[in-house]
């Protein structure tokens, strides 16, 4: 699933299935990918593919309603991860132009809650 491939928990669960279950193993996923570990790189590549799939579906949803998203905000834990443009996942994610839709990063974990609250308020009015 997209969640299994793209979420921090999903990536780490895949990583930990092959490596010892420790904090050191969790922290080392990107380091192993950078050093050429094929398994780690496969996890990262699947996450980037899942991200591209998710963005494509979001854009298609907007297009089916005759509009285009102004921007896509990556938030929560994934926002924190990809805010470092030097990690392998960030590099793969940001090499795509996503139909010229702007991709922005939010490291503020409250962003999703604010968006959900706004939508709930908007539906009531």
Coordinates of C-alpha atoms in Angstrom, one line a residue:
X1 CA 0.0 0.0 0.0
X2 CA 1.0 3.6 -0.3
X3 CA 1.0 4.0 3.5
X4 CA 3.2 0.9 3.9
X5 CA 5.7 2.2 1.4
X6 CA 5.7 5.9 2.2
X7 CA 5.1 6.4 5.9
X8 CA 8.0 6.5 8.2
X9 CA 6.5 3.5 10.2
X10 CA 6.1 1.5 7.0
X11 CA 9.6 2.1 5.8
X12 CA 11.0 1.3 9.2
X13 CA 8.9 -1.8 9.5
X14 CA 10.3 -3.1 6.2
X15 CA 13.8 -2.2 7.3
X16 CA 13.5 -3.9 10.6
X17 CA 12.2 -7.1 9.1
X18 CA 15.7 -7.6 7.7
X19 CA 17.8 -5.9 10.3
X20 CA 18.0 -6.3 14.0
X21 CA 15.3 -4.5 15.9
X22 CA 17.0 -1.6 17.5
X23 CA 17.1 2.2 17.5
X24 CA 20.4 2.0 15.7
X25 CA 18.9 0.1 12.8
X26 CA 16.1 2.6 12.5
X27 CA 18.5 5.6 12.3
X28 CA 20.7 3.7 9.8
X29 CA 18.2 3.2 7.0
X30 CA 19.3 6.3 5.0
X31 CA 23.0 5.7 5.8
X32 CA 22.7 2.2 4.4
X33 CA 21.0 3.4 1.3
X34 CA 23.7 6.1 0.8
X35 CA 26.4 3.4 1.2
X36 CA 24.8 1.3 -1.5
X37 CA 22.8 -1.3 0.5
X38 CA 20.4 -2.7 -2.1
X39 CA 17.7 -3.6 0.4
X40 CA 17.7 -0.1 1.9
X41 CA 17.7 1.5 -1.5
X42 CA 14.7 -0.7 -2.5
X43 CA 12.7 0.6 0.5
X44 CA 13.6 4.2 -0.4
X45 CA 12.8 3.7 -4.1
X46 CA 9.4 2.1 -3.2
X47 CA 8.6 5.0 -0.9
X48 CA 9.4 7.5 -3.7
X49 CA 7.2 5.5 -6.1
X50 CA 4.4 5.5 -3.6
X51 CA 4.7 9.3 -3.2
X52 CA 4.6 9.8 -6.9
X53 CA 1.5 7.5 -7.1
X54 CA -0.2 9.4 -4.3
X55 CA 0.5 12.8 -5.9
X56 CA -0.7 11.6 -9.3
X57 CA -4.0 10.4 -7.8
X58 CA -4.4 13.7 -5.9
X59 CA -3.9 15.7 -9.1
X60 CA -6.3 13.4 -11.0
X61 CA -8.9 14.0 -8.3
X62 CA -8.6 17.8 -8.7
X63 CA -8.6 17.5 -12.5
X64 CA -11.8 15.4 -12.3
X65 CA -13.4 18.4 -10.6
X66 CA -12.1 20.8 -13.2
X67 CA -9.4 22.4 -11.0
X68 CA -5.7 22.1 -10.2
X69 CA -4.2 22.0 -6.7
X70 CA -2.3 25.2 -5.9
X71 CA 0.3 23.3 -4.0
X72 CA 0.9 20.0 -2.2
X73 CA 2.2 20.2 1.4
X74 CA 4.2 17.4 2.8
X75 CA 3.7 17.5 6.6
X76 CA 3.9 15.4 9.7
X77 CA 6.8 13.0 10.1
X78 CA 7.3 12.7 6.3
X79 CA 7.7 16.5 6.2
X80 CA 10.5 16.3 8.8
X81 CA 12.2 13.5 6.9
X82 CA 12.2 15.2 3.5
X83 CA 13.1 18.6 4.9
X84 CA 16.7 17.3 4.7
X85 CA 17.2 17.6 0.9
X86 CA 20.4 15.5 1.2
X87 CA 18.7 12.2 2.2
X88 CA 18.1 9.7 -0.6
X89 CA 14.3 9.9 -0.3
X90 CA 14.2 13.6 -0.7
X91 CA 16.4 13.4 -3.7
X92 CA 14.1 10.9 -5.4
X93 CA 10.9 12.8 -4.5
X94 CA 12.1 16.2 -5.7
X95 CA 13.5 15.0 -9.0
X96 CA 9.9 14.8 -10.3
X97 CA 8.0 17.9 -11.4
X98 CA 4.5 16.4 -10.6
X99 CA 2.8 18.2 -13.4
X100 CA 4.2 21.5 -12.3
X101 CA 2.4 21.5 -9.0
X102 CA 4.4 23.1 -6.2
X103 CA 5.6 20.7 -3.5
X104 CA 6.2 22.4 -0.1
X105 CA 7.4 21.0 3.2
X106 CA 5.9 21.7 6.6
X107 CA 7.7 20.5 9.7
X108 CA 4.9 21.8 11.8
X109 CA 3.0 18.8 13.0
X110 CA -0.2 20.9 13.6
X111 CA -0.6 21.6 9.9
X112 CA -2.8 18.5 9.2
X113 CA -5.0 19.3 12.2
X114 CA -5.5 22.9 11.0
X115 CA -6.5 21.7 7.5
X116 CA -9.0 19.2 8.9
X117 CA -10.5 21.8 11.3
X118 CA -10.8 24.3 8.4
X119 CA -12.6 21.7 6.2
X120 CA -15.0 20.7 9.0
X121 CA -15.8 24.4 9.7
X122 CA -16.3 25.0 5.9
X123 CA -18.8 22.1 5.7
X124 CA -20.8 23.5 8.5
X125 CA -21.3 26.8 6.8

